[in-house]
Structures are given as C-alpha cells and as structure tokens.
GROMACS .gro file of N, CA, C and O in nm:
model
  324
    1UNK      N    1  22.313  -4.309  12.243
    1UNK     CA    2  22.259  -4.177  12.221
    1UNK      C    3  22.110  -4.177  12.199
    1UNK      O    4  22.047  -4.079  12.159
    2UNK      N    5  22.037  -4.339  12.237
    2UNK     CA    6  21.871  -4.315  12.177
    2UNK      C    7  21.851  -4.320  12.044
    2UNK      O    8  21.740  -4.362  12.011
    3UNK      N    9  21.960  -4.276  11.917
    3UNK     CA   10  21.909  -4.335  11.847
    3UNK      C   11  21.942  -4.479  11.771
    3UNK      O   12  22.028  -4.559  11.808
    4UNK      N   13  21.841  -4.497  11.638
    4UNK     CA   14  21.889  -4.611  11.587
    4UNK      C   15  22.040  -4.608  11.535
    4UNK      O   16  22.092  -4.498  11.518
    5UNK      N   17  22.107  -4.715  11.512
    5UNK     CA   18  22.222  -4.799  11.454
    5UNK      C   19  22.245  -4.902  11.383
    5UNK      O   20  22.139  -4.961  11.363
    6UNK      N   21  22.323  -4.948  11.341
    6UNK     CA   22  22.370  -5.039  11.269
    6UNK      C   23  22.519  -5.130  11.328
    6UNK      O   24  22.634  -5.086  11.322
    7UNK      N   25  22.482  -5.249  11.378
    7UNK     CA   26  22.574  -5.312  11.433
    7UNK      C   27  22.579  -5.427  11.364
    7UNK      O   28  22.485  -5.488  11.311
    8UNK      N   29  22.715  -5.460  11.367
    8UNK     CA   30  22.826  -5.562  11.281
    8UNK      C   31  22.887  -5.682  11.341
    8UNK      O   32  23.004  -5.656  11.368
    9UNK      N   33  22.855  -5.804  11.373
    9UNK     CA   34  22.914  -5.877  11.465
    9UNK      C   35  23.020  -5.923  11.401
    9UNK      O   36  23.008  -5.961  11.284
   10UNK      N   37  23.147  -5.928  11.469
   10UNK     CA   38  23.267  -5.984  11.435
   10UNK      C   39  23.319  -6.079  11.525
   10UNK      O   40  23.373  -6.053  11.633
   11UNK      N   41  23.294  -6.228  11.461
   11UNK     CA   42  23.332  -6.369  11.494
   11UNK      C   43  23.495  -6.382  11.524
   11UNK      O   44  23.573  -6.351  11.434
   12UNK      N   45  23.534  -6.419  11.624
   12UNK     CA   46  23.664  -6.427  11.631
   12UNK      C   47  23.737  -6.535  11.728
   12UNK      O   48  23.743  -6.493  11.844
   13UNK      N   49  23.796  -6.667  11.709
   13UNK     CA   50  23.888  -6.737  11.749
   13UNK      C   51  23.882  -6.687  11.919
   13UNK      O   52  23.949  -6.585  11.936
   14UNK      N   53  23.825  -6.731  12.027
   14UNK     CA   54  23.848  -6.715  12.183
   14UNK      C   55  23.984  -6.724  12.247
   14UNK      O   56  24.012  -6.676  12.357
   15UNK      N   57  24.081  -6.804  12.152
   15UNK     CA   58  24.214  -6.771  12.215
   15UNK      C   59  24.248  -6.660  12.130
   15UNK      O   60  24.195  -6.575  12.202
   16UNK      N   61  24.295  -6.593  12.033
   16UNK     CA   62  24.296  -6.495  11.994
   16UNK      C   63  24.222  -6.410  12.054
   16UNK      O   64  24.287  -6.306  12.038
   17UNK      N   65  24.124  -6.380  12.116
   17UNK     CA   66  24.077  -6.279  12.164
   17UNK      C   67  24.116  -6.284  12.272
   17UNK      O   68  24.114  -6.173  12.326
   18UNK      N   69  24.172  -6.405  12.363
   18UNK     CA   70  24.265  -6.347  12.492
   18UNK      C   71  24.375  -6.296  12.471
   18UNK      O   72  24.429  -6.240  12.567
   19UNK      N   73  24.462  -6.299  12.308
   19UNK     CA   74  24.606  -6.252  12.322
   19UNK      C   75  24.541  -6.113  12.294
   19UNK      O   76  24.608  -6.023  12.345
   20UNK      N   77  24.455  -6.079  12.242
   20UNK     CA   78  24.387  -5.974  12.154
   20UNK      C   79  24.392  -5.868  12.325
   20UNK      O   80  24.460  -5.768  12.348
   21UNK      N   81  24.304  -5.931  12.407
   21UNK     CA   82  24.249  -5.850  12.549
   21UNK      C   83  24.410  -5.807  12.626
   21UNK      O   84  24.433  -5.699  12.682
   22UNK      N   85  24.495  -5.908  12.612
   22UNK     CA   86  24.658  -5.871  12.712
   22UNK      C   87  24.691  -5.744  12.659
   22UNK      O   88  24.704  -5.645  12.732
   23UNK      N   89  24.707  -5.740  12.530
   23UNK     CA   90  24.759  -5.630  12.485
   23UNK      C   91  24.649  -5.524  12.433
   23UNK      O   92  24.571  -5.567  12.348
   24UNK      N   93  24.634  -5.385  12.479
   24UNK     CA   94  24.540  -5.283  12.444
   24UNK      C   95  24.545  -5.248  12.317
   24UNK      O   96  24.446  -5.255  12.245
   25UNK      N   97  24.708  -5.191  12.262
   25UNK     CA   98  24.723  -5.164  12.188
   25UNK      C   99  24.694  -5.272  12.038
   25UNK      O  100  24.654  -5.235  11.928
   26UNK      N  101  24.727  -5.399  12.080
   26UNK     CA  102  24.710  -5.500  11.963
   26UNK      C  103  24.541  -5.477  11.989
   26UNK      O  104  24.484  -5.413  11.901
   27UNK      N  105  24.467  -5.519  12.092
   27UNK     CA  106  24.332  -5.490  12.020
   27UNK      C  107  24.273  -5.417  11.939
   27UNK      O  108  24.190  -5.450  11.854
   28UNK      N  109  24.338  -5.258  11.975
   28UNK     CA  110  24.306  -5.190  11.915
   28UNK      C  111  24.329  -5.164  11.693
   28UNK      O  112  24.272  -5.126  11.590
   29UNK      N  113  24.445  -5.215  11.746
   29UNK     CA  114  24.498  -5.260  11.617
   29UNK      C  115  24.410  -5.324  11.492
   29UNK      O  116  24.385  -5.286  11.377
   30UNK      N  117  24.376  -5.443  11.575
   30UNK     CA  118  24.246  -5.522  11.484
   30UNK      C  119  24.158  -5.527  11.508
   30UNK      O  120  24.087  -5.622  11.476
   31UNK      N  121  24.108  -5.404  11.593
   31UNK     CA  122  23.977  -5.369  11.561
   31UNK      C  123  23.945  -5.238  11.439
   31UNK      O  124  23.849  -5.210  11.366
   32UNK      N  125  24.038  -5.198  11.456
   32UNK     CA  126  24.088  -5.085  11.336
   32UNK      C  127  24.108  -5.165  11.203
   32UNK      O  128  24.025  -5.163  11.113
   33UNK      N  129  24.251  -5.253  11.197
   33UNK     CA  130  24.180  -5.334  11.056
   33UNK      C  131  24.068  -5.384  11.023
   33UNK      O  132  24.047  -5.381  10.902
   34UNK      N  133  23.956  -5.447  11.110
   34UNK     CA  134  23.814  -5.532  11.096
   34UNK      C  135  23.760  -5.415  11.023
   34UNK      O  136  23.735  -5.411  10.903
   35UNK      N  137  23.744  -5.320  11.111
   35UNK     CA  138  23.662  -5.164  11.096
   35UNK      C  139  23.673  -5.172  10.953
   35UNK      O  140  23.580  -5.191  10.876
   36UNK      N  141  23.800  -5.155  10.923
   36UNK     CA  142  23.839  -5.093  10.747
   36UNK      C  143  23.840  -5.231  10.668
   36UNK      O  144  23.858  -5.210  10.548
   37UNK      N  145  23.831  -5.321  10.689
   37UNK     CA  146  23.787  -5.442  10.613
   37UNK      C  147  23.640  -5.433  10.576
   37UNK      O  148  23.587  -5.438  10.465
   38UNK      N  149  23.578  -5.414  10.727
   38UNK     CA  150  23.391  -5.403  10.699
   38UNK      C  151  23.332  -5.293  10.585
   38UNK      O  152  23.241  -5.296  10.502
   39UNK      N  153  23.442  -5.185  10.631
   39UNK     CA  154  23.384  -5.030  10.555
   39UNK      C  155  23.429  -5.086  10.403
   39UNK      O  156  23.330  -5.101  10.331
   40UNK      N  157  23.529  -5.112  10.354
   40UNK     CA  158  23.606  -5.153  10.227
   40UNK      C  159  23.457  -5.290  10.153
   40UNK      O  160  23.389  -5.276  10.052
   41UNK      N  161  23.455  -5.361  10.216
   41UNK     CA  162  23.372  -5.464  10.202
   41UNK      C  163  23.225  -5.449  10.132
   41UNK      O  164  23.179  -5.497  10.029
   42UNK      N  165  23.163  -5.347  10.249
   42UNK     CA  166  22.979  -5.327  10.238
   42UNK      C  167  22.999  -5.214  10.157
   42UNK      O  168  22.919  -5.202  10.064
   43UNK      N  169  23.087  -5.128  10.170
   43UNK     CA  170  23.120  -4.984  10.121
   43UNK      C  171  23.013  -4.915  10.200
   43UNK      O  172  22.900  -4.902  10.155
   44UNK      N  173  23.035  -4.887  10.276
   44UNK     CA  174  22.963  -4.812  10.416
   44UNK      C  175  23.075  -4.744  10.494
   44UNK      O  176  23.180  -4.806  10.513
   45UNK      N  177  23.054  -4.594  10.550
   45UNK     CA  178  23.165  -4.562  10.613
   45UNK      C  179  23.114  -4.576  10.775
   45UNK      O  180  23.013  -4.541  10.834
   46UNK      N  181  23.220  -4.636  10.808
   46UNK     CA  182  23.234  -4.663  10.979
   46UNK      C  183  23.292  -4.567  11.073
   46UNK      O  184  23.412  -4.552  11.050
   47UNK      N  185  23.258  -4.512  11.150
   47UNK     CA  186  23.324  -4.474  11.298
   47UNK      C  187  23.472  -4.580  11.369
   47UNK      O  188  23.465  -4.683  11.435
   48UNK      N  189  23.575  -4.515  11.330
   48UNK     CA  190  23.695  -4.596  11.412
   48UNK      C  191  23.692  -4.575  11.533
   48UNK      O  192  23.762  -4.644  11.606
   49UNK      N  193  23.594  -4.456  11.594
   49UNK     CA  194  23.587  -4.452  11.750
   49UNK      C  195  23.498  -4.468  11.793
   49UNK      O  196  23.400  -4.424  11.733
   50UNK      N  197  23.480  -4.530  11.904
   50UNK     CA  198  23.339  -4.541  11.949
   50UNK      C  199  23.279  -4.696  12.051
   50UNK      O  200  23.195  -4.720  12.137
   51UNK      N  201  23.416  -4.791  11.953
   51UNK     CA  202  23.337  -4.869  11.927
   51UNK      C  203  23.342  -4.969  12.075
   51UNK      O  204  23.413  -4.915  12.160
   52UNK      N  205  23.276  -5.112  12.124
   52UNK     CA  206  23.267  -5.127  12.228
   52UNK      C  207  23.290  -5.340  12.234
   52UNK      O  208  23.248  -5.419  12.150
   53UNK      N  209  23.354  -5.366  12.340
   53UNK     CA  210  23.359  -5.516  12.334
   53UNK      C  211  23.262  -5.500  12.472
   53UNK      O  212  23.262  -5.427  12.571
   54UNK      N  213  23.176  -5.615  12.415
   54UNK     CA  214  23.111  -5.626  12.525
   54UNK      C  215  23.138  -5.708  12.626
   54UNK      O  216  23.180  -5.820  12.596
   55UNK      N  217  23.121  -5.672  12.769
   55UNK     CA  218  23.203  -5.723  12.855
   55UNK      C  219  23.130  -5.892  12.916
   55UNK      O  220  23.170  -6.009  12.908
   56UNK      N  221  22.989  -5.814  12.986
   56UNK     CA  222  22.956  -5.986  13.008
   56UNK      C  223  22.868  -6.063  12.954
   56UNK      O  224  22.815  -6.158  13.011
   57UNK      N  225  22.842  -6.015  12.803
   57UNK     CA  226  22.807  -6.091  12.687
   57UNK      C  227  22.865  -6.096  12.588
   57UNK      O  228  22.938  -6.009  12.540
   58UNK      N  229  22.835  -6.216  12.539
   58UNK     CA  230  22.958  -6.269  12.362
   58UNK      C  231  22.911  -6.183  12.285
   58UNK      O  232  22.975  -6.116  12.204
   59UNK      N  233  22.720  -6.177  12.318
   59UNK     CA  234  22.710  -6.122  12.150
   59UNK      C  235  22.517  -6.076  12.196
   59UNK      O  236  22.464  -6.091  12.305
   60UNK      N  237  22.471  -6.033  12.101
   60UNK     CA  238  22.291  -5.967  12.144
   60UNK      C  239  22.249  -6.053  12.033
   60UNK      O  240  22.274  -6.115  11.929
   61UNK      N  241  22.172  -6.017  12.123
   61UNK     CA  242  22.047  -6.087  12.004
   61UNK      C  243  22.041  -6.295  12.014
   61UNK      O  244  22.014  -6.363  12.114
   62UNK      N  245  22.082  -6.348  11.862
   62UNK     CA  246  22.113  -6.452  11.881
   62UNK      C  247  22.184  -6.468  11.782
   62UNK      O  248  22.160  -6.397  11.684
   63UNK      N  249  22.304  -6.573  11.775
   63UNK     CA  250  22.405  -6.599  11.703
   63UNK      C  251  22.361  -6.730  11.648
   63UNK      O  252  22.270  -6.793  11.702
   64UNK      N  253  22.427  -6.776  11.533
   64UNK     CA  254  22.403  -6.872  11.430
   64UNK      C  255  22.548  -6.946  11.441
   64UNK      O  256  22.653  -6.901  11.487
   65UNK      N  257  22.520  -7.072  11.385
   65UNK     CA  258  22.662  -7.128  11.366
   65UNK      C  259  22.736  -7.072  11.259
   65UNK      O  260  22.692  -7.003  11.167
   66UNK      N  261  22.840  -7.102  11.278
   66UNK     CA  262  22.967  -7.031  11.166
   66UNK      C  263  22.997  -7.163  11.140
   66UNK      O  264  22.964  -7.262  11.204
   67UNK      N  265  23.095  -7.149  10.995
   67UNK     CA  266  23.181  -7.256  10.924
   67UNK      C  267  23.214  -7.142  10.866
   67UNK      O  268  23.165  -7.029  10.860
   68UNK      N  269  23.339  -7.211  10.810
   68UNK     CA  270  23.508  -7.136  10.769
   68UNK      C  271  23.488  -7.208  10.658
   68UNK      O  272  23.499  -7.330  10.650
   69UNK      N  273  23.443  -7.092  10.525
   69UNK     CA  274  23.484  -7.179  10.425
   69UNK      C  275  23.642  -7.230  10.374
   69UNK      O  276  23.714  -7.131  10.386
   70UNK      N  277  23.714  -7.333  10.326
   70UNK     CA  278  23.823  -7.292  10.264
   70UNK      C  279  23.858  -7.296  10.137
   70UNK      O  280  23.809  -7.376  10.058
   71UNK      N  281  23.936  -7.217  10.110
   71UNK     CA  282  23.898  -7.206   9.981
   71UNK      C  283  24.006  -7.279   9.896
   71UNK      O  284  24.100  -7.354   9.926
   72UNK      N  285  23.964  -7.237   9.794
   72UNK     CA  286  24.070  -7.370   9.658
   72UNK      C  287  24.205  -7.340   9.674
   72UNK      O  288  24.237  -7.222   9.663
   73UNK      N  289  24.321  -7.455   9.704
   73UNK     CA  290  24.502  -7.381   9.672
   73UNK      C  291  24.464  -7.369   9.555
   73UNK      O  292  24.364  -7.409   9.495
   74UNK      N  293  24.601  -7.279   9.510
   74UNK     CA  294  24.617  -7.269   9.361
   74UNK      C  295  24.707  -7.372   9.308
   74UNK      O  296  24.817  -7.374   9.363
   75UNK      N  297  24.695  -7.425   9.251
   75UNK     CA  298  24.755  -7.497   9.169
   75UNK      C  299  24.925  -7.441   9.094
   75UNK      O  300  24.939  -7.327   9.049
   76UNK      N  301  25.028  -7.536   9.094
   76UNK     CA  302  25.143  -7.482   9.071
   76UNK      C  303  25.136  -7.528   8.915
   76UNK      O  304  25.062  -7.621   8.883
   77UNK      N  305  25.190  -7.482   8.849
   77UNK     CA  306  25.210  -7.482   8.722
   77UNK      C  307  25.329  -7.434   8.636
   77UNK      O  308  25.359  -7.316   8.619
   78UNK      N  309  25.395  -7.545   8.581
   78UNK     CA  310  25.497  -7.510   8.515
   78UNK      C  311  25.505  -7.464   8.359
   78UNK      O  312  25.449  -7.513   8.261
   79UNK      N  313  25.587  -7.360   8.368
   79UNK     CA  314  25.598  -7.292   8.275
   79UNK      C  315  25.712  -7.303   8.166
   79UNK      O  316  25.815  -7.238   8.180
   80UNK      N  317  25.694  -7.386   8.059
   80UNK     CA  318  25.813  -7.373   7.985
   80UNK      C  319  25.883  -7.259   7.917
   80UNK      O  320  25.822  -7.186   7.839
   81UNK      N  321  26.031  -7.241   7.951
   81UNK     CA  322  26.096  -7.182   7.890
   81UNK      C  323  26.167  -7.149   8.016
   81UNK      O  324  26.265  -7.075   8.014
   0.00000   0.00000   0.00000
C-alpha cells in the first residue's frame, strides 16, 4: 500500500514447510497460531489477513544464524506420602 510496516520473520524447519505447502488449510492453520503467538508475545496486535509466503525468496534483507536453545528437563521428584 506504500506505506511503512513492520515485518516478523518466522524461522521454520524446510521439511515442515513442505508438509506445511501440501496442505492449504494446515498452512493456514500455523500461520494463524505463529500470528497469535507473535501478537501474545510482543503484545502488538497483528492482521490474521493479509499475510504473504514469499515465493522465490526465503527471506529480505539478510538472515543470521539461528540455534535452538534447549531448555532444562524438569527433574522428577518424589514425594513422600
């Protein structure tokens, strides 16, 4: 529309994003949860429509490496009684 925006890149697993592309409806699906994860997250409200995969680029601009943190199991603990 010309004007400015605010765009969100969302990193995602390349085989998952081919089961993601077979099915319309599953894309749509989790792009709708991401959406409401991001909005819940920054606390910013998002547009659920609109939005766009780009076709013959991954991503704009330039991308950084990722790592997956993991995080601590919990520990089991027994409880007497």
């Amino acid at each position: 529309g010309g004007r400015g925006c605010t765009a969100y890149d969302v990193v995602v697993n390349s085989g998952f994003f081919r089961t993601l592309q077979a099915d319309p409806l599953y894309l749509e699906f989790f792009l709708t949860v991401a959406m409401e994860g991001l909005s819940e997250k920054y606390g910013v409200e998002l547009e659920l429509t609109g939005w766009r995969v780009l076709r013959n680029r991954k991503f704009l601009g330039s991308i950084s490496a990722q790592n997956i943190r993991a995080r601590p199991r919990p520990h089991i603990q027994e409880l007497p009684g």
